PDB file of C-alpha atoms in Angstrom:
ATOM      1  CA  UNK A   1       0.000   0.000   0.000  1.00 45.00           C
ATOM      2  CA  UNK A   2       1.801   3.006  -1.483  1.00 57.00           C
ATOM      3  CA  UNK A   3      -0.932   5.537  -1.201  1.00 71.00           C
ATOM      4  CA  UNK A   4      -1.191   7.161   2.301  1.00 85.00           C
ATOM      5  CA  UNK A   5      -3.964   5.779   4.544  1.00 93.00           C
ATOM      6  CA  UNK A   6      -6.402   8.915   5.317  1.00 96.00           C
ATOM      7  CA  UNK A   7      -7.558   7.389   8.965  1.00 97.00           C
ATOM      8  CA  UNK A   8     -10.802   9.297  10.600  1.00 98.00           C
ATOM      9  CA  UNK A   9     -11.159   9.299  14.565  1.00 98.00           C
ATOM     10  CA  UNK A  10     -12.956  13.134  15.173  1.00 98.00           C
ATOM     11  CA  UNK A  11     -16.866  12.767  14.725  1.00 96.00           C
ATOM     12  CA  UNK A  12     -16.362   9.214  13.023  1.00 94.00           C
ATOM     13  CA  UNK A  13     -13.847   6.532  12.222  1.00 96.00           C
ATOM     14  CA  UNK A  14     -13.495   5.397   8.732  1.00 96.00           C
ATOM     15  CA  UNK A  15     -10.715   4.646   6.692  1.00 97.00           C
ATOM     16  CA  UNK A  16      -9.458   5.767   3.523  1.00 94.00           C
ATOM     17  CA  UNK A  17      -7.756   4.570   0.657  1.00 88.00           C
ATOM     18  CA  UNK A  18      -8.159   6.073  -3.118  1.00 82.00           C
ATOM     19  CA  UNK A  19     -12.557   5.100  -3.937  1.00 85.00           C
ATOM     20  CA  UNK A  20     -12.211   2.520  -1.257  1.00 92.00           C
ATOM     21  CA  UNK A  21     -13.919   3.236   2.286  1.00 94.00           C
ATOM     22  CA  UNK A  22     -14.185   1.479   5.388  1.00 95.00           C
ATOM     23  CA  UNK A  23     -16.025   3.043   8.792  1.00 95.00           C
ATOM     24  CA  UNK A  24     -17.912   1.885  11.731  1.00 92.00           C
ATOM     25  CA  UNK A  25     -21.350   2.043  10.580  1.00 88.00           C
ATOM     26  CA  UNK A  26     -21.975  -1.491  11.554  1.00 74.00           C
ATOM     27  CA  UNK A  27     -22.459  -1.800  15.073  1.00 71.00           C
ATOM     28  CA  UNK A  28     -22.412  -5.515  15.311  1.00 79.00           C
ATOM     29  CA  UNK A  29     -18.782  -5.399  14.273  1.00 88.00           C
ATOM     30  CA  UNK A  30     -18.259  -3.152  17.560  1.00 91.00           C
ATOM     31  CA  UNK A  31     -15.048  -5.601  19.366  1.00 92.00           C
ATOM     32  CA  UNK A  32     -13.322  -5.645  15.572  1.00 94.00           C
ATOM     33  CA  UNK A  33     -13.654  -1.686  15.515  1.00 96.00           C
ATOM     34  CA  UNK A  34     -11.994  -1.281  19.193  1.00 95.00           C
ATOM     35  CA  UNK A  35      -8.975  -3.738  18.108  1.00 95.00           C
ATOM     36  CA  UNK A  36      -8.855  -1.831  15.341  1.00 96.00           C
ATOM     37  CA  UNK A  37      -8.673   2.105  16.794  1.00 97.00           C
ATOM     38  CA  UNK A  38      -6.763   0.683  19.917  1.00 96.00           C
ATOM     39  CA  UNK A  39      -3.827  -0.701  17.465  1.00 96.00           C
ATOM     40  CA  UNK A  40      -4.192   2.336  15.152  1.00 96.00           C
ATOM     41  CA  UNK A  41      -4.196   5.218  18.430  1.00 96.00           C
ATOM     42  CA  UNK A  42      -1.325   3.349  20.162  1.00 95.00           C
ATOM     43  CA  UNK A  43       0.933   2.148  17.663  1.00 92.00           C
ATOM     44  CA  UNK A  44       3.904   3.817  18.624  1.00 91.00           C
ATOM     45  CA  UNK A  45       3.695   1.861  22.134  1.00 88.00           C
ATOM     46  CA  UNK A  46       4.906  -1.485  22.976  1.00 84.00           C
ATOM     47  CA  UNK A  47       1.540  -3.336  22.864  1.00 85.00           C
ATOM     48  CA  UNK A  48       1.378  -6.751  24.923  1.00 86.00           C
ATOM     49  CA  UNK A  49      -1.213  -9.324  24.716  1.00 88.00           C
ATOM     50  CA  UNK A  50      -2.409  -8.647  27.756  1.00 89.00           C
ATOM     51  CA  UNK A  51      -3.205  -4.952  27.079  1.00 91.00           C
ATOM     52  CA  UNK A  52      -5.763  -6.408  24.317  1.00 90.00           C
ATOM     53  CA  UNK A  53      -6.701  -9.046  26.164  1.00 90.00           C
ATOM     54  CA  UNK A  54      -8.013  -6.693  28.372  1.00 90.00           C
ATOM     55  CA  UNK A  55     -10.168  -4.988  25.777  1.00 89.00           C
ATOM     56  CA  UNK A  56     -12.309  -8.237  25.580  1.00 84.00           C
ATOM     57  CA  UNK A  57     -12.463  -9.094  29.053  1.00 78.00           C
ATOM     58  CA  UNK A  58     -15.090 -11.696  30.360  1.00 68.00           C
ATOM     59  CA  UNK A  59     -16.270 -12.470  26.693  1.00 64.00           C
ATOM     60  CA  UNK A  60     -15.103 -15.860  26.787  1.00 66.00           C
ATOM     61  CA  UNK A  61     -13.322 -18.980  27.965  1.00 74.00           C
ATOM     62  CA  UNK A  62     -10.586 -18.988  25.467  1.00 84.00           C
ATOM     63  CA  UNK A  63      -9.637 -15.411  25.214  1.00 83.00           C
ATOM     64  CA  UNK A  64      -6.273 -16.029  23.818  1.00 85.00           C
ATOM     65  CA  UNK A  65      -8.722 -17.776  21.261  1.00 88.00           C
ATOM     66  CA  UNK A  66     -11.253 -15.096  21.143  1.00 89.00           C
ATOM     67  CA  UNK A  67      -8.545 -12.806  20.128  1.00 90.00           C
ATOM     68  CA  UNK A  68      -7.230 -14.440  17.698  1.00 91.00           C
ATOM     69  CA  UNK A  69     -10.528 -14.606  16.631  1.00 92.00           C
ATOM     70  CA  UNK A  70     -11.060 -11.047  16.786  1.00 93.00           C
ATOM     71  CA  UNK A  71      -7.840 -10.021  14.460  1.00 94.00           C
ATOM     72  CA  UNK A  72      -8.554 -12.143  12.050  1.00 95.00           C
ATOM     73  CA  UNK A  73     -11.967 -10.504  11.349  1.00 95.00           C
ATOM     74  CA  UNK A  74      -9.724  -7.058  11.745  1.00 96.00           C
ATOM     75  CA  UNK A  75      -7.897  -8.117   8.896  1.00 96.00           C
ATOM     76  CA  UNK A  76     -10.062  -9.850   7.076  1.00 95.00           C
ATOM     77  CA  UNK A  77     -12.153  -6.258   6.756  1.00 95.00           C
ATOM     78  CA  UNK A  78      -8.755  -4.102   6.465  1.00 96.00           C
ATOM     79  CA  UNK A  79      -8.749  -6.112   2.545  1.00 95.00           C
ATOM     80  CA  UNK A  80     -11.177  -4.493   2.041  1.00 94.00           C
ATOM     81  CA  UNK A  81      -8.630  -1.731   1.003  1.00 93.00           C
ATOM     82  CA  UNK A  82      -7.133  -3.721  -1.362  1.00 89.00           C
ATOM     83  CA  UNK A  83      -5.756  -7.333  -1.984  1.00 86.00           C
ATOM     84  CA  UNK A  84      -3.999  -8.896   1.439  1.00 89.00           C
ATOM     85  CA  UNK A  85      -3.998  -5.092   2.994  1.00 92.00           C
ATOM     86  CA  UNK A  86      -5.293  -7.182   6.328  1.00 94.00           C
ATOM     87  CA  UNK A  87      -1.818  -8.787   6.640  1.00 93.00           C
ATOM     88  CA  UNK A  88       0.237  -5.634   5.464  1.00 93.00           C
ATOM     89  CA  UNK A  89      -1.505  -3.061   7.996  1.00 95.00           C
ATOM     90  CA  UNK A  90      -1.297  -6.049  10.774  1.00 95.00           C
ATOM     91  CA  UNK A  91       1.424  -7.841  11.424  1.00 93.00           C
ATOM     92  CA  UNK A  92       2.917  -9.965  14.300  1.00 87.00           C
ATOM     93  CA  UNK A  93       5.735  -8.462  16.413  1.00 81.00           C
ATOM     94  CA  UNK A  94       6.695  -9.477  19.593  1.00 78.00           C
ATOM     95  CA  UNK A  95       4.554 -12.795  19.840  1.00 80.00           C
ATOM     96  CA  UNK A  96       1.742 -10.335  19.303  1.00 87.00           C
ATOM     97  CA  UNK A  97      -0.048  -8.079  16.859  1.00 91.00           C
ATOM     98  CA  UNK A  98       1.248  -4.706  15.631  1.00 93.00           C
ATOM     99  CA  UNK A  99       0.405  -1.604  13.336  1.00 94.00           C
ATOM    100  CA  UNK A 100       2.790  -1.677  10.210  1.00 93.00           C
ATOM    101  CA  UNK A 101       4.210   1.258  11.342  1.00 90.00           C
ATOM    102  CA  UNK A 102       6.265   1.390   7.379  1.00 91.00           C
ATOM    103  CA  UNK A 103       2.717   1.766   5.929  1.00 90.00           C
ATOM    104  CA  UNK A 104       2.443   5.709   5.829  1.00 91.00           C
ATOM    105  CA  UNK A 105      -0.913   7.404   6.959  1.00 94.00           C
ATOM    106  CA  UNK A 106      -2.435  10.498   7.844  1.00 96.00           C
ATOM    107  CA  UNK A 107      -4.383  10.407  11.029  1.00 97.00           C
ATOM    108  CA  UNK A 108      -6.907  13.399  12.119  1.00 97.00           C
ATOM    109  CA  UNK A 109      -6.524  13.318  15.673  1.00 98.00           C
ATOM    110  CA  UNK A 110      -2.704  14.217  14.909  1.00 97.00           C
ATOM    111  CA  UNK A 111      -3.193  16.690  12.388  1.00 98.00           C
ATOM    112  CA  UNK A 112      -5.493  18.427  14.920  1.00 98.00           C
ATOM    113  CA  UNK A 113      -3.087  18.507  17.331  1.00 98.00           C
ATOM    114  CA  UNK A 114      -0.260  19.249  14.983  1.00 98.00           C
ATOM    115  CA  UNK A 115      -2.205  22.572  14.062  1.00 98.00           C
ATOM    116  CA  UNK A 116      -2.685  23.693  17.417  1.00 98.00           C
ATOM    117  CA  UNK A 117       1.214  23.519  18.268  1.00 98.00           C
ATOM    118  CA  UNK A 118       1.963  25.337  14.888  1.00 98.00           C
ATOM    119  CA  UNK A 119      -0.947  27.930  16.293  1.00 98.00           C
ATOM    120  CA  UNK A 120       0.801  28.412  19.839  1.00 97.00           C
ATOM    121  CA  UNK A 121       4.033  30.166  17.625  1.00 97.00           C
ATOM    122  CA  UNK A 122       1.872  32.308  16.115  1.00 98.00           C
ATOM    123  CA  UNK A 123      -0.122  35.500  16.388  1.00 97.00           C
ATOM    124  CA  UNK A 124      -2.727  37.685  14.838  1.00 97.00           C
ATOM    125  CA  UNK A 125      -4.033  36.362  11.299  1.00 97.00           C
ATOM    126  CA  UNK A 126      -1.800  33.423  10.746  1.00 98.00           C
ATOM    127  CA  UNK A 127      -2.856  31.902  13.984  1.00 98.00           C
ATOM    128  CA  UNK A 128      -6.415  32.474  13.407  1.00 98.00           C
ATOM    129  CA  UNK A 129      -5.703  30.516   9.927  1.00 98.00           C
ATOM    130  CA  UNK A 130      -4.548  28.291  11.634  1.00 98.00           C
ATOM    131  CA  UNK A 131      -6.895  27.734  14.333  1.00 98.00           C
ATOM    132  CA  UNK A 132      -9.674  27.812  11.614  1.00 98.00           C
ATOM    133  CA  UNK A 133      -8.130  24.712   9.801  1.00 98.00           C
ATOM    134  CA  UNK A 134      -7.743  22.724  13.065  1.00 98.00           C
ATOM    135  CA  UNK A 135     -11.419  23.131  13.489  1.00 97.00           C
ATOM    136  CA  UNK A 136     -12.021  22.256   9.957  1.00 96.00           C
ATOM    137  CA  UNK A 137     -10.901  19.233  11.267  1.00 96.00           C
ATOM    138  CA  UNK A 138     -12.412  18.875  13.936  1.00 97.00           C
ATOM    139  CA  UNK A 139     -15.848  16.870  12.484  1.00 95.00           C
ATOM    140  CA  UNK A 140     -17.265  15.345  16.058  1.00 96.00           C
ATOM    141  CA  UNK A 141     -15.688  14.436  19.239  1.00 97.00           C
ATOM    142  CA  UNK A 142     -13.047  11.203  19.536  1.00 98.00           C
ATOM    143  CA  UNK A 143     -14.429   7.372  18.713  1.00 97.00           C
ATOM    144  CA  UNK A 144     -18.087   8.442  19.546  1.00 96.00           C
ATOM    145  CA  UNK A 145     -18.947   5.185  19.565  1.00 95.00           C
ATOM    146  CA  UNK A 146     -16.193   3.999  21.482  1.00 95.00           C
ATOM    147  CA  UNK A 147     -15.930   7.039  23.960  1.00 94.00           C
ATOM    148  CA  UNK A 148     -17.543   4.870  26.954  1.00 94.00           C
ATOM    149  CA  UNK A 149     -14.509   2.485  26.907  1.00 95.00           C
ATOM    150  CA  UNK A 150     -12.286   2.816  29.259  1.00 93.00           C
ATOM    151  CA  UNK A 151      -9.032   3.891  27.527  1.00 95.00           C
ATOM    152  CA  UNK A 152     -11.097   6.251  25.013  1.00 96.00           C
ATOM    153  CA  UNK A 153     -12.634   8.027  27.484  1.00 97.00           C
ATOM    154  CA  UNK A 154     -10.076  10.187  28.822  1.00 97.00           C
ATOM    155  CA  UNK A 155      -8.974  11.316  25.339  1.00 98.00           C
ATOM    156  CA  UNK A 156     -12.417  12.003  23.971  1.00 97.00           C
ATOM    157  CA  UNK A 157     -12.596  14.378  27.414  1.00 97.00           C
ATOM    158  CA  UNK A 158      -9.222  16.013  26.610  1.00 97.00           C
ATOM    159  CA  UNK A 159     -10.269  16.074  22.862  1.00 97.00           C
ATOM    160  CA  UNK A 160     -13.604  17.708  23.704  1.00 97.00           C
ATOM    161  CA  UNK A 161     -12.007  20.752  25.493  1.00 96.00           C
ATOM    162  CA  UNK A 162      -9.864  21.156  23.998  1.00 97.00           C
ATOM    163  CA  UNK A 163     -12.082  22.234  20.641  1.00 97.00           C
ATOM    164  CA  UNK A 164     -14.093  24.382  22.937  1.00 96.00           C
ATOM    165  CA  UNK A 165     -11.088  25.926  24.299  1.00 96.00           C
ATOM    166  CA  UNK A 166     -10.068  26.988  20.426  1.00 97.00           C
ATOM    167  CA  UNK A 167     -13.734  27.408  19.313  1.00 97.00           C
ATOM    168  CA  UNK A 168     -14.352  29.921  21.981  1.00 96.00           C
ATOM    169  CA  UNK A 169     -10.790  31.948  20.972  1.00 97.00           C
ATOM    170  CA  UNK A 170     -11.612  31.161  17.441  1.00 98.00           C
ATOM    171  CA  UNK A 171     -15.056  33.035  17.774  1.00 97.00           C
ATOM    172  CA  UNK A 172     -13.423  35.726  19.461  1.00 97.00           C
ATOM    173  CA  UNK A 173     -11.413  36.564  16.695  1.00 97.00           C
ATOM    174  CA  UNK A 174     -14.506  36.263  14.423  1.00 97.00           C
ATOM    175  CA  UNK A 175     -16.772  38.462  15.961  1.00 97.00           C
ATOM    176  CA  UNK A 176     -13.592  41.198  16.625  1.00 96.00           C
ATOM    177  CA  UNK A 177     -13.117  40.897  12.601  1.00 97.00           C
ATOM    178  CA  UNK A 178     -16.629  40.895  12.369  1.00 97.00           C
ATOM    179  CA  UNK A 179     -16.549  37.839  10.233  1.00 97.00           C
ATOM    180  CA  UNK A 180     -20.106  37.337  11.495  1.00 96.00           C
ATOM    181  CA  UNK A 181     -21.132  34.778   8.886  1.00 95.00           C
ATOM    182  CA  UNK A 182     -17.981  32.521   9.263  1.00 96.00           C
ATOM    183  CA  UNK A 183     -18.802  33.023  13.073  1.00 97.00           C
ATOM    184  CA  UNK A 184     -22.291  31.569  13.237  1.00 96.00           C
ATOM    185  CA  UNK A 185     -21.262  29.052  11.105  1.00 96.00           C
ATOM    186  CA  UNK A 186     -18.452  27.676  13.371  1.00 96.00           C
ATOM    187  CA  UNK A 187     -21.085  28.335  16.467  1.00 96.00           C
ATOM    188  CA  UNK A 188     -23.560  26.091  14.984  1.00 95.00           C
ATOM    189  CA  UNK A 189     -21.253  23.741  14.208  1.00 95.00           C
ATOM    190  CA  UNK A 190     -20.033  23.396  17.670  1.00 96.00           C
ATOM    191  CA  UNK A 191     -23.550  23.576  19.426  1.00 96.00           C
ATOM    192  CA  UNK A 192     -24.084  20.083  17.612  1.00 95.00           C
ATOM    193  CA  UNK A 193     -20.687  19.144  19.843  1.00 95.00           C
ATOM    194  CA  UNK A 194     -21.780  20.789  22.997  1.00 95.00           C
ATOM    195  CA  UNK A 195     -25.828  21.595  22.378  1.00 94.00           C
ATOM    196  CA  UNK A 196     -26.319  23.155  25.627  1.00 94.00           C
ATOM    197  CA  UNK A 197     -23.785  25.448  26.319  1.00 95.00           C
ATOM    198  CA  UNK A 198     -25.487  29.144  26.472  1.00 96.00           C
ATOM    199  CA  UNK A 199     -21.511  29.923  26.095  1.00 94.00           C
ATOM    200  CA  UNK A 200     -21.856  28.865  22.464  1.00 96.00           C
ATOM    201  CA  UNK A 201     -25.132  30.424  21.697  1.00 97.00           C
ATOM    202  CA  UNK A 202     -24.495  33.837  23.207  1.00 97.00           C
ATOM    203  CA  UNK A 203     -21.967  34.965  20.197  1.00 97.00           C
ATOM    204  CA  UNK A 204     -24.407  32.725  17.593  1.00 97.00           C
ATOM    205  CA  UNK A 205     -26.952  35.367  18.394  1.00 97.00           C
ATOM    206  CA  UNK A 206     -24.881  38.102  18.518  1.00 97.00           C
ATOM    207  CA  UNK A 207     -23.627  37.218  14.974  1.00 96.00           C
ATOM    208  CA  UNK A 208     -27.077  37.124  13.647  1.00 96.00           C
ATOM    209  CA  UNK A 209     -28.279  40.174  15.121  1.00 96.00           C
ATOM    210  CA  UNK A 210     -24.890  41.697  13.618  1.00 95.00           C
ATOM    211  CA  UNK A 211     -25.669  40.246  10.379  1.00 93.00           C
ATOM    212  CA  UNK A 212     -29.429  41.827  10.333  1.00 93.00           C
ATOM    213  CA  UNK A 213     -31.205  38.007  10.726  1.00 94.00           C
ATOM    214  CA  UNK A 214     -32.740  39.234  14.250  1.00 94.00           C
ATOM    215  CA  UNK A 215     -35.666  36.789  13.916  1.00 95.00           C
ATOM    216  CA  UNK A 216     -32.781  33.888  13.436  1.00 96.00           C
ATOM    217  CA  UNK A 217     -31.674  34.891  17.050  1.00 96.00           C
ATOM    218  CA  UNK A 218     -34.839  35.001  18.520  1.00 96.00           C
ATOM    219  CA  UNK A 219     -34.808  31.322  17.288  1.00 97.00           C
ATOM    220  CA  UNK A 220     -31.718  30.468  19.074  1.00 97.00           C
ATOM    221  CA  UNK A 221     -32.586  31.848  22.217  1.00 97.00           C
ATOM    222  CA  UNK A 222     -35.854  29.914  22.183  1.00 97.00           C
ATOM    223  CA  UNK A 223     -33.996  26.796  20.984  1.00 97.00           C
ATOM    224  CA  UNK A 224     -31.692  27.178  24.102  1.00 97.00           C
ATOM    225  CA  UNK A 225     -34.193  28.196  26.433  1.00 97.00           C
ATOM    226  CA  UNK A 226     -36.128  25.258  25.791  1.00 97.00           C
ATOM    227  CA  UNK A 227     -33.127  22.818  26.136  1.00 96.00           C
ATOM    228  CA  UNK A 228     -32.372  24.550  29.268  1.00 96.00           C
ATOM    229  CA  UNK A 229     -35.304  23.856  31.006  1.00 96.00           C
ATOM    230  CA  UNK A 230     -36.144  20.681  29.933  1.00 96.00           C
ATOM    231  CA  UNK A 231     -32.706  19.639  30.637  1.00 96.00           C
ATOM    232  CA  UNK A 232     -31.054  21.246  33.883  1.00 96.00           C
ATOM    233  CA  UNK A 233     -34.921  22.863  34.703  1.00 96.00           C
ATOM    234  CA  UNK A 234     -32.696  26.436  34.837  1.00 96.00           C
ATOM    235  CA  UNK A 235     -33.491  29.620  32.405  1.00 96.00           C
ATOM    236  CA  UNK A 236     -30.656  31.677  30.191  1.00 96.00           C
ATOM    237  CA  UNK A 237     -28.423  34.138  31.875  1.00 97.00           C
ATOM    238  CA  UNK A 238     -28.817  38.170  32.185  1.00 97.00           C
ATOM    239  CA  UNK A 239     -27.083  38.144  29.099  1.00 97.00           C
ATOM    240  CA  UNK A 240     -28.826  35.708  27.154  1.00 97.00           C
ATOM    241  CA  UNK A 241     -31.953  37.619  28.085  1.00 97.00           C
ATOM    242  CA  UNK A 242     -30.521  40.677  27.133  1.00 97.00           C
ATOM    243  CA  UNK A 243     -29.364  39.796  24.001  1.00 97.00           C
ATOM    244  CA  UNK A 244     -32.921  38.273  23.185  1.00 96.00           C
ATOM    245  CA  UNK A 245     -34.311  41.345  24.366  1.00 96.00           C
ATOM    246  CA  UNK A 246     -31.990  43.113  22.085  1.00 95.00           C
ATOM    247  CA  UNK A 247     -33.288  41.210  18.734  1.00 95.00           C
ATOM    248  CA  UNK A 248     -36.595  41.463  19.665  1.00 93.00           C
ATOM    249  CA  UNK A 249     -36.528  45.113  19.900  1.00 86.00           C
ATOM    250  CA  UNK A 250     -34.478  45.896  16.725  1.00 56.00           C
ATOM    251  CA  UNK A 251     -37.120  43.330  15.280  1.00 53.00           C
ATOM    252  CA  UNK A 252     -40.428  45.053  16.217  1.00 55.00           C
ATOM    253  CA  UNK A 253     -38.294  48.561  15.077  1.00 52.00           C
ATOM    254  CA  UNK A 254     -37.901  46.898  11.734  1.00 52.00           C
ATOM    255  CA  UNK A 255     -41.464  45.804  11.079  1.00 45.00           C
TER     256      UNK A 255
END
């Protein structure tokens, strides 16, 4: 395999090679899709056979069995890539299994954070560039459908901050360029990451009042006031409120 593997863990995880596609859309194939994104995320450690062992724990008698079991499904969809890719991405090292680490491939999660320490060098426009393509990027949080497992979770935490940590300076720069459409773009895009943070829908509605679409952020705020309440039984802040009352009155001055 010459071509380099395009490998999606942020919102999804799929992989890429040329026209051919493979992704976790089948849920019964859960077990082969956590072998899979634990050899693929740790591949530059020392895997033993206990540490995957332990990712099928109490599932059967024979686990050494079981897990053999398990890789050979792995591989078995990997050629699915292309004739014997199975045995090229997978090999045996150590008395165990290990990523081909000579197969080159381009991995989200690393561009991501690749971006972000090109962005901590920079300043002004170039980091905002930069920032923006890191969030690009940045297409859901890590292994969704892995994230209650007990290695994943901790990343998918650190992952999830750490997008709302550069969405929220991202936005700032935004609204201070007033960039407002680019702005309530990126805010919608990250309430469908976080849907109830009022953090996230305060600058969405100041971006459409900006932008002259007042009745879009009376919307919002009655989209998040709803959530609120149903959810955590709690109303928007002062500022929310303010901000609605804000759109509402340019609203009725425009009518």
């Amino acid at each position: 395999m010459s071509q380099p593997l395009k490998i999606t863990m942020l919102g999804s995880f799929s992989l890429i090679r040329d026209e051919k596609t493979i992704d976790d859309s089948n849920n019964r194939m859960r077990k082969v899709w956590l072998l899979l994104a634990y050899l693929i995320y740790t591949r530059r450690t020392r895997n033993t056979q206990d540490s995957y062992l332990s990712l099928i724990q109490g599932e059967s008698d024979d686990p050494a069995g079981r897990l053999k079991a398990l890789f050979y499904r792995v591989r078995t969809m990997l050629d699915q890539l292309g004739d014997q890719a199975g045995h090229e991405l997978i090999i045996r090292k150590n008395g165990t299994y290990a990523w081909n680490s000579d197969i080159p491939l381009e991995l989200d999660v690393e561009e991501f954070d690749t971006l972000l320490s090109a962005a901590a060098n920079q300043s002004g426009e170039e980091r905002l560039a930069t920032l923006l393509q890191a969030m690009e990027l940045y297409r859901g949080d890590f292994l969704p459908k892995l994230s209650t497992e007990s290695w994943a979770m901790p990343i998918n935490a650190y992952y999830h901050q750490r997008f709302l940590d550069v969405a929220d300076e991202v936005l700032s720069g935004l609204e201070e360029r007033q960039r407002w459409d680019e702005a309530a773009v990126l805010c919608s895009k990250a309430l469908k990451i976080e849907p109830y943070s009022e953090e996230l829908y305060q600058p969405l509605m100041r971006c459409q009042i900006a932008s002259g679409d007042r009745s879009a952020a009376v919307t919002s705020y009655e989209t998040m006031s709803e959530l609120l309440f149903d959810t955590f039984g709690v109303m928007p802040s002062e500022e929310s409120r303010k901000l609605y009352r804000e759109a509402t009155r340019e609203r009725s001055g425009h009518t």
